[in-house]
Coordinates of C-alpha atoms in Angstrom, one line a residue:
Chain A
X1 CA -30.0 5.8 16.1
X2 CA -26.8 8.0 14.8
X3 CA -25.1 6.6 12.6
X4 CA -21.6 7.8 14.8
X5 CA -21.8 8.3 17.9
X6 CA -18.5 9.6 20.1
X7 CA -18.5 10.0 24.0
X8 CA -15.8 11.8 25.6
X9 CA -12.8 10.4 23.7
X10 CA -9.3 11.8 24.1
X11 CA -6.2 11.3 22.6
X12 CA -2.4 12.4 22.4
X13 CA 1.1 10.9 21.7
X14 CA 3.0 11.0 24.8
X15 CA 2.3 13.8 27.4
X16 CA 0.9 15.7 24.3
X17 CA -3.0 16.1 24.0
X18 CA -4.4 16.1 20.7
X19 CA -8.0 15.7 21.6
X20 CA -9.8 16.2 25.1
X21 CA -13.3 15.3 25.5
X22 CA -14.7 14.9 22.2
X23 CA -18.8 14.0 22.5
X24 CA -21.0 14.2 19.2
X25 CA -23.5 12.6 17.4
X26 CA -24.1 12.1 13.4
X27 CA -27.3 11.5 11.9
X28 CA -27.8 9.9 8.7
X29 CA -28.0 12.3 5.9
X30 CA -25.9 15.0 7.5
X31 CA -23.9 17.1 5.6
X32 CA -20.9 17.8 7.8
X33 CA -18.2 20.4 7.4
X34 CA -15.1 19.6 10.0
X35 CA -13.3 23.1 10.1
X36 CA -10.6 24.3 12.6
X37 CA -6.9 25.6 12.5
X38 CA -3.7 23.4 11.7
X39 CA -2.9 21.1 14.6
X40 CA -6.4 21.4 15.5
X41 CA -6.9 17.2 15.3
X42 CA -9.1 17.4 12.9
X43 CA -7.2 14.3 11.0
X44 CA -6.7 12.6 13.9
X45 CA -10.5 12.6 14.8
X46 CA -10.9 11.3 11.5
X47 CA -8.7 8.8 11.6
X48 CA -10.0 7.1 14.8
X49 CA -13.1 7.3 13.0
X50 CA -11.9 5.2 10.4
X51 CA -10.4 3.0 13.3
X52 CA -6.5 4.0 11.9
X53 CA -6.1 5.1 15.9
X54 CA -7.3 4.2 18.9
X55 CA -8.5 6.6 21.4
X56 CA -7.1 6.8 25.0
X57 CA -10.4 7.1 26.8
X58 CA -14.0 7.4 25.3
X59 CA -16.3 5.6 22.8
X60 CA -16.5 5.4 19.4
X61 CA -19.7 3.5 17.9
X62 CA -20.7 3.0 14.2
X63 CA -23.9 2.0 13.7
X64 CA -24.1 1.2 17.5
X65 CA -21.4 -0.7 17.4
X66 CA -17.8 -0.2 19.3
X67 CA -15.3 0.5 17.0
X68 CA -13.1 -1.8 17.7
X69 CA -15.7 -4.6 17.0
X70 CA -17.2 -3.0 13.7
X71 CA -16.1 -4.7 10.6
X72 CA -18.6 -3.1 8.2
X73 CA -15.7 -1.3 6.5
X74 CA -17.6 -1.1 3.4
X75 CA -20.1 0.7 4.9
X76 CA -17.5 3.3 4.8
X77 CA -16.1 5.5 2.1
X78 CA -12.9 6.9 2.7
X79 CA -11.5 9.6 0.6
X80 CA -7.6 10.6 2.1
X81 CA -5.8 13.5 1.0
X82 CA -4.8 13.2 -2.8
X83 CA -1.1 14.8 -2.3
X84 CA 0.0 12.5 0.9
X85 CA -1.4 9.3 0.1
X86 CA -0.6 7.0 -2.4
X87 CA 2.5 5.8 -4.1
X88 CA 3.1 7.8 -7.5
X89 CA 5.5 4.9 -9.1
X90 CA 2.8 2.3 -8.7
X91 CA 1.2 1.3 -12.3
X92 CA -2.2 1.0 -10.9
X93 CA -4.8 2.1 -13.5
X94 CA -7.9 3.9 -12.8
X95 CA -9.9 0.8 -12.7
X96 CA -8.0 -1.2 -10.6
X97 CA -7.7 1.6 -7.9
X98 CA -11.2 2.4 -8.2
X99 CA -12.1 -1.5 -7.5
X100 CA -10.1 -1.0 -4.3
X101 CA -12.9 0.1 -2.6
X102 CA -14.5 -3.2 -2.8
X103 CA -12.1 -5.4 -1.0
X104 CA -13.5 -4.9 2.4
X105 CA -16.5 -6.7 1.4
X106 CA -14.9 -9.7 0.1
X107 CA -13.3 -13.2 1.2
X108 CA -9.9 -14.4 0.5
X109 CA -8.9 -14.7 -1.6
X110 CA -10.6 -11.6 -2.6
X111 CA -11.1 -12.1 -6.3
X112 CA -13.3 -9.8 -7.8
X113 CA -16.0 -11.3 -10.0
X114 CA -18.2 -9.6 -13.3
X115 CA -20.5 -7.7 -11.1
X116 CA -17.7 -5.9 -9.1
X117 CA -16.0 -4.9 -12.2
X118 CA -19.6 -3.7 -13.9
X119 CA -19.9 -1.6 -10.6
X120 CA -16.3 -0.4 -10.8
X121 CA -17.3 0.7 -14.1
X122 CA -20.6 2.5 -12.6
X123 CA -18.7 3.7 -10.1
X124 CA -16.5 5.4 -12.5
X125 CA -18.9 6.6 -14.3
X126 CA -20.6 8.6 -11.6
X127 CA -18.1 10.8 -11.7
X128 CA -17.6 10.8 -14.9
X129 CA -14.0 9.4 -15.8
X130 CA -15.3 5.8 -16.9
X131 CA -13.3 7.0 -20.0
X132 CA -9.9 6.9 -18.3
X133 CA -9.7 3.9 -16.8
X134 CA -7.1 2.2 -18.6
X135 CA -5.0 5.1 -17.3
X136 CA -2.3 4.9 -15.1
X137 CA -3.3 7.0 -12.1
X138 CA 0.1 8.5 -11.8
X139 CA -0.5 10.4 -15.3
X140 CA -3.8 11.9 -14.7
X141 CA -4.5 15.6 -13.6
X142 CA -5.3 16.0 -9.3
X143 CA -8.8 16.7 -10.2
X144 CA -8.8 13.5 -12.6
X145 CA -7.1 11.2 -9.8
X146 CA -9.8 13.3 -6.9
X147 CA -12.5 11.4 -9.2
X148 CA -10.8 7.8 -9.1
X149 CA -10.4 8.2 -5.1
X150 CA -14.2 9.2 -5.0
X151 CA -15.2 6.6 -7.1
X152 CA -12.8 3.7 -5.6
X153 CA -14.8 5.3 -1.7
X154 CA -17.7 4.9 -3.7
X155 CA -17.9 1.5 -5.2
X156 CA -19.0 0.2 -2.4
X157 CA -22.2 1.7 -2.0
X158 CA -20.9 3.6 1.4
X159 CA -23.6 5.1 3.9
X160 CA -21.2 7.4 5.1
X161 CA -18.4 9.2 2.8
X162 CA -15.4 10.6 5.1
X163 CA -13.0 13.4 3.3
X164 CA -10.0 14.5 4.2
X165 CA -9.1 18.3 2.5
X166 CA -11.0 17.1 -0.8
X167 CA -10.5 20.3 -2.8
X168 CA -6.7 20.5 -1.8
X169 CA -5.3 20.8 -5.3
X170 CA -8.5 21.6 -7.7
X171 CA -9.2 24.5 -9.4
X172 CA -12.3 26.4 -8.5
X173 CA -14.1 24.9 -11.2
X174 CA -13.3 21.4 -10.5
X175 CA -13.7 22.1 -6.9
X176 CA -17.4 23.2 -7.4
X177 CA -18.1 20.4 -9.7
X178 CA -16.8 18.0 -7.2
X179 CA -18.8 19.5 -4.2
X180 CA -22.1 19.7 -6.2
X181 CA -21.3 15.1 -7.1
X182 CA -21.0 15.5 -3.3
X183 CA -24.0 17.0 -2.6
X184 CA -25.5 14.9 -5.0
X185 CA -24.7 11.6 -3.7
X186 CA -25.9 13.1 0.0
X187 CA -29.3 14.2 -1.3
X188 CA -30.2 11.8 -3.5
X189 CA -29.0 8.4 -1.2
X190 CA -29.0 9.8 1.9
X191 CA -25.2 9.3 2.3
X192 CA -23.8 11.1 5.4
X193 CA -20.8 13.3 4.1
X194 CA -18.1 14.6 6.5
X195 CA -15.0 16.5 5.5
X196 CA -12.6 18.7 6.3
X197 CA -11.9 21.7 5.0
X198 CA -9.7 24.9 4.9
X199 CA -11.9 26.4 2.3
X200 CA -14.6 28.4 4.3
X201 CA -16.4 29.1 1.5
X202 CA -17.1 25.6 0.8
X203 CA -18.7 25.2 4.3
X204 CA -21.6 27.5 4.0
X205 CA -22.5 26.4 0.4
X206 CA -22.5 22.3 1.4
X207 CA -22.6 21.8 4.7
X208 CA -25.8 20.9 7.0
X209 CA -23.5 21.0 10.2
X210 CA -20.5 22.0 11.3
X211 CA -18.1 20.9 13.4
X212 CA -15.4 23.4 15.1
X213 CA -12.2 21.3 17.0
X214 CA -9.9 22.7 18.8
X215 CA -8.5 19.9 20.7
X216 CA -11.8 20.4 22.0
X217 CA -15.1 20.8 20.2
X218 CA -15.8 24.3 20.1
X219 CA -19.1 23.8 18.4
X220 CA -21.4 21.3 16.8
X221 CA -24.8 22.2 15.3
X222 CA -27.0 23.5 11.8
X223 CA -25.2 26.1 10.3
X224 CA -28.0 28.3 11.3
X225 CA -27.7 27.8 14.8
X226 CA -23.4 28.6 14.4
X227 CA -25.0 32.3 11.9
X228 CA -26.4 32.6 14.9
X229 CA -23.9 32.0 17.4
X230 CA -22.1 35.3 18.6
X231 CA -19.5 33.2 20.1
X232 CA -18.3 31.9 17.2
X233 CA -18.1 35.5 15.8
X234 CA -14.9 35.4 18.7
X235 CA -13.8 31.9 17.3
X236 CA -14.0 32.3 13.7
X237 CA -13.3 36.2 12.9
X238 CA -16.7 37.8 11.7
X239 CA -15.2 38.1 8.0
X240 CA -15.1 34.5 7.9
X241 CA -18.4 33.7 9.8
X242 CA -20.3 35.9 7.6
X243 CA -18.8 34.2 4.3
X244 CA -19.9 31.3 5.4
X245 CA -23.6 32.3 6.6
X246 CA -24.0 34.6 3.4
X247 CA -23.0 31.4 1.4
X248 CA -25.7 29.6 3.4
X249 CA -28.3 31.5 2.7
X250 CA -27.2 32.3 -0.6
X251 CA -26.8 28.5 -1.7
X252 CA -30.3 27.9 0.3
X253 CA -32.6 30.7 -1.6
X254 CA -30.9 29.1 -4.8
X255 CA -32.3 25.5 -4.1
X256 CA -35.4 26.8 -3.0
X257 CA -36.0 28.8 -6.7
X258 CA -34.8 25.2 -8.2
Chain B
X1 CA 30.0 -27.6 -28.5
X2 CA 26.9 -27.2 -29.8
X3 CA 23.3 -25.8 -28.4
X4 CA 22.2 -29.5 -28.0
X5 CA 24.7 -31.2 -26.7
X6 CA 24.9 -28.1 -24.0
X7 CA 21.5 -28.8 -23.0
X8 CA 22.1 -31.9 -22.8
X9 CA 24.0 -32.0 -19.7
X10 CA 21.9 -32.9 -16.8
X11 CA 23.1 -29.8 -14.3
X12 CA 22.6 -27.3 -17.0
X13 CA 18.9 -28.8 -17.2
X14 CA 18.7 -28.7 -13.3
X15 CA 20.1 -25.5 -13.2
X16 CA 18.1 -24.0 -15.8
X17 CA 14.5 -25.4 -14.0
X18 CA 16.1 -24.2 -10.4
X19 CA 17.1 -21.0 -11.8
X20 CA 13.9 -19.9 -14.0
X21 CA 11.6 -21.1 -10.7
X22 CA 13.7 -18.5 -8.4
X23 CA 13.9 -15.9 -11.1
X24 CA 9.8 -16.1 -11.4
X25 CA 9.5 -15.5 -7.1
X26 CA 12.4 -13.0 -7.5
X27 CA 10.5 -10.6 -10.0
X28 CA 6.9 -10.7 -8.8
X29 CA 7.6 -10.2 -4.3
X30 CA 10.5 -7.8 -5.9
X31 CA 7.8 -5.5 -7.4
X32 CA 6.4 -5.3 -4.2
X33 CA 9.3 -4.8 -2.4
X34 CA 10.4 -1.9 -4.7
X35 CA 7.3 0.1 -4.9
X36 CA 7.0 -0.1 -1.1
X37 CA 10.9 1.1 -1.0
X38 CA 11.9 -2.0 0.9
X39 CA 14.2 -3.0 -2.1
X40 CA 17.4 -3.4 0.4
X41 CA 15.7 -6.0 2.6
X42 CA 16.8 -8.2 0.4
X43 CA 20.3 -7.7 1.0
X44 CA 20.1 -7.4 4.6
X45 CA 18.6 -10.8 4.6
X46 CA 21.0 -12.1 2.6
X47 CA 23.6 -10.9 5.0
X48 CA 21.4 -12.5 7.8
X49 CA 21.7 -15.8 5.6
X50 CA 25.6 -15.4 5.3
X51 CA 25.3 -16.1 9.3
X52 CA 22.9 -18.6 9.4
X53 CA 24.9 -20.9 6.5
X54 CA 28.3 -20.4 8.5
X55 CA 25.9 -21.6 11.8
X56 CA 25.0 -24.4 9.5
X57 CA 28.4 -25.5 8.2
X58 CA 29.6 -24.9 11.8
X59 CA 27.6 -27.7 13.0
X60 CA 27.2 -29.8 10.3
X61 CA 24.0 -29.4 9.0
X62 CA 22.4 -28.8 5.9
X63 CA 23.2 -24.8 5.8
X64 CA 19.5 -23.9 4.1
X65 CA 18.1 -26.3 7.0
X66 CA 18.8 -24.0 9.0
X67 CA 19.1 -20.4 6.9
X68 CA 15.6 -20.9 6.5
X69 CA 14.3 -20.3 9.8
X70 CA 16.6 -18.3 11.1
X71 CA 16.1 -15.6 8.2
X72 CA 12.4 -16.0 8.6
X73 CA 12.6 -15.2 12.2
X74 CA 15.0 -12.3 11.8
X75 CA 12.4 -10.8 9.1
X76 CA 10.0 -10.9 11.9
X77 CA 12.2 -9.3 13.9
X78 CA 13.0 -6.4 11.6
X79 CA 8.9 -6.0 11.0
X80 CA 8.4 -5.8 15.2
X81 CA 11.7 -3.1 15.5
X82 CA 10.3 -1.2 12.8
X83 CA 6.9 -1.2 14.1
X84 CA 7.3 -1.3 18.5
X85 CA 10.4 0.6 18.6
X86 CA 9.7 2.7 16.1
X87 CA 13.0 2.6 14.5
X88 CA 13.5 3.4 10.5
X89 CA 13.2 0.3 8.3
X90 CA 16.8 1.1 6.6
X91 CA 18.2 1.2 10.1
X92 CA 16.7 -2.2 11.5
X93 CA 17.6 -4.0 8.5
X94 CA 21.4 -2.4 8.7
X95 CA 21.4 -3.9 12.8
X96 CA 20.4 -7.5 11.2
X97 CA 22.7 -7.0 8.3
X98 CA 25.6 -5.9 10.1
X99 CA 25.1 -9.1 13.2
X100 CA 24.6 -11.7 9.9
X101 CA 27.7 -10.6 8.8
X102 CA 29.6 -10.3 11.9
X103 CA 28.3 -13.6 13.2
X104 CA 29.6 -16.0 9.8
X105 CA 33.0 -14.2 9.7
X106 CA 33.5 -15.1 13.6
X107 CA 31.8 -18.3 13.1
X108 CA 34.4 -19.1 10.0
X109 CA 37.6 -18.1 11.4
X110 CA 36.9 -20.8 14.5
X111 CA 35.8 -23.4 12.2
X112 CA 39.1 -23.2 10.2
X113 CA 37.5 -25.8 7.9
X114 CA 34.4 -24.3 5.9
X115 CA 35.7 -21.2 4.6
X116 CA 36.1 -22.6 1.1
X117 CA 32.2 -23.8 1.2
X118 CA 31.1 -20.3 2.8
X119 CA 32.5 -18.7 0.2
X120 CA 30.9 -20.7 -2.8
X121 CA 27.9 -19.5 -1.0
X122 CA 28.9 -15.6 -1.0
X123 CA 28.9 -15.4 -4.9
X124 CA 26.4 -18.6 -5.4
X125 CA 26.7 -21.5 -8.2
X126 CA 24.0 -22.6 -9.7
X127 CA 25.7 -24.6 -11.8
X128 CA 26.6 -27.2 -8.9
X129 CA 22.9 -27.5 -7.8
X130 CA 21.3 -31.0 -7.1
X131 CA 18.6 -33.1 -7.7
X132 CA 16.9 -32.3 -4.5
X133 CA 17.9 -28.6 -4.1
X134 CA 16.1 -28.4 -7.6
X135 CA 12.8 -30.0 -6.0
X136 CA 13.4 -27.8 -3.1
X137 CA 13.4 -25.0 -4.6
X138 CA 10.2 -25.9 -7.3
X139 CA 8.4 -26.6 -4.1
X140 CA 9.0 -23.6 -2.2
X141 CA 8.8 -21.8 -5.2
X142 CA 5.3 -22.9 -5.9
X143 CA 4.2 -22.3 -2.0
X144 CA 5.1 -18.7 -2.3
X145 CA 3.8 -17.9 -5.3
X146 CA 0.7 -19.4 -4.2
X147 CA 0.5 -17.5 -1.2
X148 CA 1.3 -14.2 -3.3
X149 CA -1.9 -14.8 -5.8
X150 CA -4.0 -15.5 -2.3
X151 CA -3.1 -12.4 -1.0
X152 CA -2.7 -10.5 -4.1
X153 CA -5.5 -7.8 -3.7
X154 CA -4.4 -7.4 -0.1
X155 CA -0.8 -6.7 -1.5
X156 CA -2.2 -4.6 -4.0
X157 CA -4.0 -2.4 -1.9
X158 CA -1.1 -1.8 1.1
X159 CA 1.5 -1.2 -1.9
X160 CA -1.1 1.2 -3.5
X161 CA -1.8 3.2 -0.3
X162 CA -1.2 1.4 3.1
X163 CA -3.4 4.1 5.1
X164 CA -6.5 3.8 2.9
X165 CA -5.8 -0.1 2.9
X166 CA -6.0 -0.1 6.8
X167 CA -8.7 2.1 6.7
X168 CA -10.9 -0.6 4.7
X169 CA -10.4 -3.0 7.2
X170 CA -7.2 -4.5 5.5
X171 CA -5.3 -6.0 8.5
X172 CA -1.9 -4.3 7.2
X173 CA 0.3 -5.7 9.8
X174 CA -0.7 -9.2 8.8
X175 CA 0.0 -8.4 4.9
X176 CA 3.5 -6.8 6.0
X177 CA 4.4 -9.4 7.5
X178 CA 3.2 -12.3 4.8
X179 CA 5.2 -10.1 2.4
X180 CA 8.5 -10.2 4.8
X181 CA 8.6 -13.7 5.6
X182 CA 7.7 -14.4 1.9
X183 CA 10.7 -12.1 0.8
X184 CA 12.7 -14.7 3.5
X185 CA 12.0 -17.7 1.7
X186 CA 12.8 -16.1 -1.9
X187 CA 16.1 -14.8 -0.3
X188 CA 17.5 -18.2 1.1
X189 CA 16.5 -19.9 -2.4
X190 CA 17.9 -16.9 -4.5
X191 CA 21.5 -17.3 -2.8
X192 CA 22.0 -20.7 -4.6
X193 CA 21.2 -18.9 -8.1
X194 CA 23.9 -15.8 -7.3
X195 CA 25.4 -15.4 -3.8
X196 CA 24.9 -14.0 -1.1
X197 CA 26.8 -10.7 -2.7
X198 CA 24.5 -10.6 -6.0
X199 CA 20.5 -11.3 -4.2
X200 CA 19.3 -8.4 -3.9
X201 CA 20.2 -7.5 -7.6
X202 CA 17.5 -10.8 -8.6
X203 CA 14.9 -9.1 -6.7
X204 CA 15.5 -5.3 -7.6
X205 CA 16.3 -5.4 -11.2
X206 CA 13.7 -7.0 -13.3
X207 CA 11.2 -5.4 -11.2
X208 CA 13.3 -1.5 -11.8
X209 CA 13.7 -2.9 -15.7
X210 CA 9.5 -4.0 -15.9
X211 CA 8.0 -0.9 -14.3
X212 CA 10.0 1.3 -16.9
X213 CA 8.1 -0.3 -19.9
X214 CA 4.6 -1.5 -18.3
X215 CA 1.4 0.0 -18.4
X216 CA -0.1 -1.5 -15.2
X217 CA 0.5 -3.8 -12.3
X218 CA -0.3 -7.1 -14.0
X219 CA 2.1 -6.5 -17.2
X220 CA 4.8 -4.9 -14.7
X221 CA 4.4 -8.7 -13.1
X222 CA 4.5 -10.5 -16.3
X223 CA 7.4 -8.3 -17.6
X224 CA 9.7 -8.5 -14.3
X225 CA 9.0 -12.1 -14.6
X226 CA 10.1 -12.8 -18.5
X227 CA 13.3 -10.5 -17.7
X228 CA 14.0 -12.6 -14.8
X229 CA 14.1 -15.5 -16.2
X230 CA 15.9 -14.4 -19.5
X231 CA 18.4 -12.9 -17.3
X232 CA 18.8 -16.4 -15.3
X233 CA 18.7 -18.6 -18.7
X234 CA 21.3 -16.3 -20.6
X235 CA 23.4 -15.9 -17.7
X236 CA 24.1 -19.8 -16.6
X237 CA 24.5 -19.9 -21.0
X238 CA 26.9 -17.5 -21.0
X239 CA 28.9 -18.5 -18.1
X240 CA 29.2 -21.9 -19.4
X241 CA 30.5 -20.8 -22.4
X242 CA 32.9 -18.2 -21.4
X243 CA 33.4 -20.1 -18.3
X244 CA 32.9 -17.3 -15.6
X245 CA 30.9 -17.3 -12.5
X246 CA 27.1 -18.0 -13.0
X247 CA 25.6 -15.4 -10.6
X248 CA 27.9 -12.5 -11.8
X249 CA 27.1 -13.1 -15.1
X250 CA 23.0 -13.6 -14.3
X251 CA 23.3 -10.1 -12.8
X252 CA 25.3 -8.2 -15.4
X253 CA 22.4 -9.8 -17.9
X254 CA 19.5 -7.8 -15.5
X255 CA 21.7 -4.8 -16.0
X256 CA 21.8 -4.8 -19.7
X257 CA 18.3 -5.4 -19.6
X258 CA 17.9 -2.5 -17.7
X259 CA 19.8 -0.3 -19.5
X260 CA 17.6 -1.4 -22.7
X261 CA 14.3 -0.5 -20.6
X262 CA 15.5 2.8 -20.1
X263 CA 16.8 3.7 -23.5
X264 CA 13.1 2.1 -24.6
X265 CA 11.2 4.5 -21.8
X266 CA 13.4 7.6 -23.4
X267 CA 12.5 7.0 -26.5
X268 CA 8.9 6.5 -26.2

């Protein structure tokens, strides 16, 4: 069974079309890079993933279940964009935003007990800023707040991790070293992993799949079958659909060695 | 007159309880209101409660009888215009503002006969408050409060980032509207501790004053708290003694203390 499943969903605001017939399936364990131009909808798509929209017509279902009956939230980790999401005057430390992520699995009136805090501390850990967690949020470095949002989507023990623009902000270096904790995460508990991105090279050296939008879905499939694909040569410029492919194969023959 | 004997008097002691109650409800839901830039919904309401005590006085009854609901149900109101007709929160809380007002100044000039009691309203007196405003106030006090720590991590989360809070599964509309109709409540009891003119500045300040100094959430709540309430006690001292109006003085208190917080932030 996939693990999302979406049948011919549309949306728009108004007389404006955002999405038209959007059909896809994710596996577990995919690897999923969500690529397209600005205005594309590839946030939107997300967000009616994350059930922050509704579609007009269609079907979502996670796990097999409709969206708008699924409240497995925790099942779900959510990682927004860093610049456009939270409030920068809240005095939220690390640890407190981290142990955010846990909320959707509690009951009012939501207290968090020993064993949430010991896994807000694992969680923190993971990505190694368990040492800044008496920090204010609003005084640490993007790449320094991109690990507290990947811990607080974390915490929960998520089977599927949803980015939105995760490197937006992060040096190469911290970029890599956050993709790689991604990559980690996805081989070593079989978390499915989708995120957008503007960085093509990041596609090629993560990403199983990939998903091109357009308002429509231009393409959905392995990376070797889009290497492949001389119609996305047309759709993607072949500069940027031989970065990608060279970065597959490169990143591929790397793990192999390993 | 001595310390003593000044405590002594019975209103000063009813004042004092009333008074540090509100102050506590001010400075925690005002945290929440400031970090989610809502900060002047106190004053709208406040307007909307200038209407609803000249409806009151108008026809005899108990004005916070009657504030009470009315300023809950216009805090709905202001939630739905904000979210159905998708209409800025600053504006829909202007519309209410500006109809509160309008409403208690036509109301007053046909009653010809409460004018002098509306206006002991618009600048509040604390000083005057009974026995059973006192236990009116301790009980509300306590219910919202209560409801606050129950929803606490729910607040926490839609302050922090209302998006990802929805997208956990957070029912966000729910939690706005807990926090509006809680903000109601604390703005109906906070007129009796300094007007109708002075409520917002009970809700704004300590909190403004607290997250200069804190280093998280739970001390910014502790601190807005202990400058509310130091702000409430010095100010009904000080007016007694110098004999000027309780809620002007209350809020000129919160401004000092301001001030302090941000020469203390500057030099740290």
């Amino acid at each position: 069974m996939p693990v999302i499943s979406v049948k011919n969903i549309d949306f728009g605001y108004g007389s404006t079309s955002v999405l038209e017939n959007i059909s896809f399936d994710v596996e577990r364990g995919d690897y999923i890079a969500l690529v397209g131009h600005n205005g594309s909808g590839k946030t939107t798509l997300i967000k009616i993933l994350l059930g922050l929209e509704k579609c007009r017509q269609g079907s979502v279902k996670i796990f097999g279940e409709e969206i708008n009956k699924f409240d497995h939230w925790d099942k779900i980790g959510y990682l927004p964009q860093v610049t456009s999401s939270f409030n920068p005057l809240f005095p939220a430390t690390a640890e407190e935003v981290a142990s955010l992520g846990l909320l959707s699995k509690k009951r009012y009136p939501k207290r968090l007990n020993k064993n949430d805090k010991a896994a807000t501390k694992k969680a923190l850990a993971m990505f190694g800023v368990e040492n800044l967690k008496d920090r204010l949020v609003s005084e640490l470095s993007g790449g320094q707040q991109q690990r507290v949002f990947l811990a607080r989507a974390m915490v929960s023990g998520p089977e599927i991790l949803i980015l939105d623009e995760p490197s937006t902000g992060l040096d190469p270096q911290a970029r890599d070293s956050f993709f790689e904790i991604i990559k980690k995460v996805n081989q070593d508990k079989k978390t499915t992993v989708i995120f957008i991105t503007h960085d093509v090279g990041n596609v090629g050296k993560y990403a199983n799949k990939i998903l091109f939008l357009d308002r429509q879905l231009i393409f959905y499939g392995k990376l070797s079958e889009f290497c492949e694909s001389g119609e996305m040569t047309g759709h993607f410029g072949e500069f940027s659909q031989h970065l990608i492919c060279h970065q597959h194969h490169e990143h591929h023959q790397h793990e192999s060695k390993e | 007159m001595d310390l003593l004997h000044f405590l002594s008097f019975s209103f000063i002691q009813r004042a004092y309880i009333a008074g540090g109650f509100i102050a506590i409800l001010c400075a925690v839901l005002g945290l929440f209101l400031v970090l989610r830039k809502l900060s002047l919904i106190g004053d709208g309401l406040s307007h909307v409660s200038f209407g609803a005590i000249a409806l009151g006085l108008f026809f005899g009854f108990y004005p916070f009888y009657v504030a009470v609901p009315l300023v809950l149900l216009s805090s709905f109101l202001i939630l739905k215009l904000t979210e159905k007709a998708k209409i800025y929160g600053d504006a829909a809380i202007g519309i209410f503002s500006s109809v509160g007002i309008a409403g208690g100044v036509i109301l007053a000039s046909l009653s010809r006969g409460f004018n002098v009691d509306l206006f002991s309203y618009l600048f509040g007196n604390i000083l005057a408050i009974s026995a059973g405003e006192v236990i009116f106030s301790i009980i509300l006090s306590v219910v919202v409060l209560i409801v606050i720590w129950f929803f606490y991590n729910d607040l926490f989360s839609v302050t922090f980032d209302e998006s990802y809070a929805k997208a956990t599964g957070i029912k966000t509309g729910a939690v706005n509207a807990v926090l509006i109709s809680l903000t109601a409540v604390t703005v109906v009891l906070a007129i009796k501790v300094v007007g109708i003119m002075l409520v917002s500045a009970l809700l704004i300040m300590p909190a403004v004053a607290a997250l200069q100094i804190s280093k998280g959430f739970k001390s910014a709540m502790f601190i807005s708290a202990l400058f509310a309430v130091i702000s409430v006690l010095v100010g009904i001292t000080v007016s007694f003694f110098l004999n000027i109006p309780a809620g002007g003085a209350v809020v000129m208190v919160n401004a000092f203390i301001l001030l302090l917080s941000f020469i203390f932030k500057r030099r740290s």
